[in-house]
């Protein structure tokens, strides 16, 4: 497992998630003041990044206009990705 900054534009989010606008606003304030405390988890499959959690942190970064987000990256085969999407 590796922790690194990844451009938001490179993270695919195949499963749409509902976000709580108030939670996103609170995270935006926290991230603006203190930075991101907990990386989001992403799968790396064949050089592509897929995010399935951290939807509020991801949305907060988008709304703040951040180019990258800190990620905990786990490399996985396509079979693992297929289980997440199914």
Coordinates of C-alpha atoms in Angstrom, one line a residue:
X1 CA 0.0 0.0 0.0
X2 CA 1.2 3.5 -0.9
X3 CA 0.1 7.0 0.1
X4 CA 0.4 9.7 -2.5
X5 CA -1.3 12.7 -4.0
X6 CA -3.3 11.9 -7.1
X7 CA -5.0 14.4 -9.5
X8 CA -8.8 14.4 -8.9
X9 CA -9.2 14.1 -12.7
X10 CA -7.5 10.7 -12.7
X11 CA -9.8 9.2 -10.1
X12 CA -12.8 7.4 -11.5
X13 CA -15.8 7.1 -9.3
X14 CA -17.9 4.3 -10.9
X15 CA -20.6 4.2 -8.2
X16 CA -22.4 7.5 -7.7
X17 CA -22.8 8.3 -4.0
X18 CA -25.1 10.7 -2.3
X19 CA -23.3 13.4 -0.3
X20 CA -24.6 15.5 2.6
X21 CA -24.1 19.1 1.6
X22 CA -23.6 20.2 5.2
X23 CA -20.9 17.5 5.8
X24 CA -19.1 18.6 2.6
X25 CA -19.2 22.3 3.8
X26 CA -17.8 21.3 7.1
X27 CA -15.0 19.3 5.5
X28 CA -14.2 22.2 3.1
X29 CA -13.7 24.5 6.1
X30 CA -11.6 21.8 7.9
X31 CA -9.5 21.1 4.8
X32 CA -9.0 24.8 4.1
X33 CA -7.7 25.4 7.6
X34 CA -5.9 22.2 8.5
X35 CA -5.5 20.1 5.3
X36 CA -6.8 16.6 4.7
X37 CA -6.4 14.5 7.8
X38 CA -7.3 11.1 6.4
X39 CA -6.4 10.0 2.9
X40 CA -9.2 8.5 0.7
X41 CA -8.8 4.8 -0.4
X42 CA -8.4 4.1 -4.1
X43 CA -7.8 0.9 -6.1
X44 CA -5.2 1.0 -8.8
X45 CA -6.0 -1.4 -11.6
X46 CA -3.9 -1.4 -14.7
X47 CA -2.7 2.2 -14.0
X48 CA -6.2 3.6 -13.5
X49 CA -7.4 4.8 -10.1
X50 CA -10.9 4.0 -8.8
X51 CA -12.5 5.6 -5.7
X52 CA -15.3 3.9 -3.8
X53 CA -15.1 5.7 -0.5
X54 CA -14.3 9.2 0.8
X55 CA -17.0 10.7 -1.3
X56 CA -17.4 13.7 1.0
X57 CA -13.7 14.4 1.1
X58 CA -13.5 14.0 -2.6
X59 CA -16.4 16.5 -3.1
X60 CA -14.9 19.0 -0.7
X61 CA -11.6 18.9 -2.7
X62 CA -13.5 19.5 -5.9
X63 CA -15.5 22.4 -4.5
X64 CA -12.3 23.9 -3.1
X65 CA -10.7 23.8 -6.5
X66 CA -7.9 21.5 -5.4
X67 CA -6.0 19.7 -8.2
X68 CA -5.0 16.7 -6.1
X69 CA -6.1 14.6 -3.1
X70 CA -4.1 12.5 -0.7
X71 CA -4.9 8.8 -1.4
X72 CA -4.1 5.4 0.2
X73 CA -3.5 3.4 -3.0
X74 CA -4.0 -0.4 -3.1
X75 CA -3.0 -2.2 -6.3
X76 CA -5.5 -4.8 -7.4
X77 CA -6.4 -7.0 -10.3
X78 CA -9.4 -6.5 -12.5
X79 CA -11.2 -9.3 -10.6
X80 CA -11.2 -7.2 -7.4
X81 CA -12.5 -4.1 -9.3
X82 CA -15.3 -6.2 -10.7
X83 CA -16.4 -7.2 -7.2
X84 CA -16.5 -3.6 -6.1
X85 CA -18.6 -2.6 -9.1
X86 CA -21.0 -5.6 -9.1

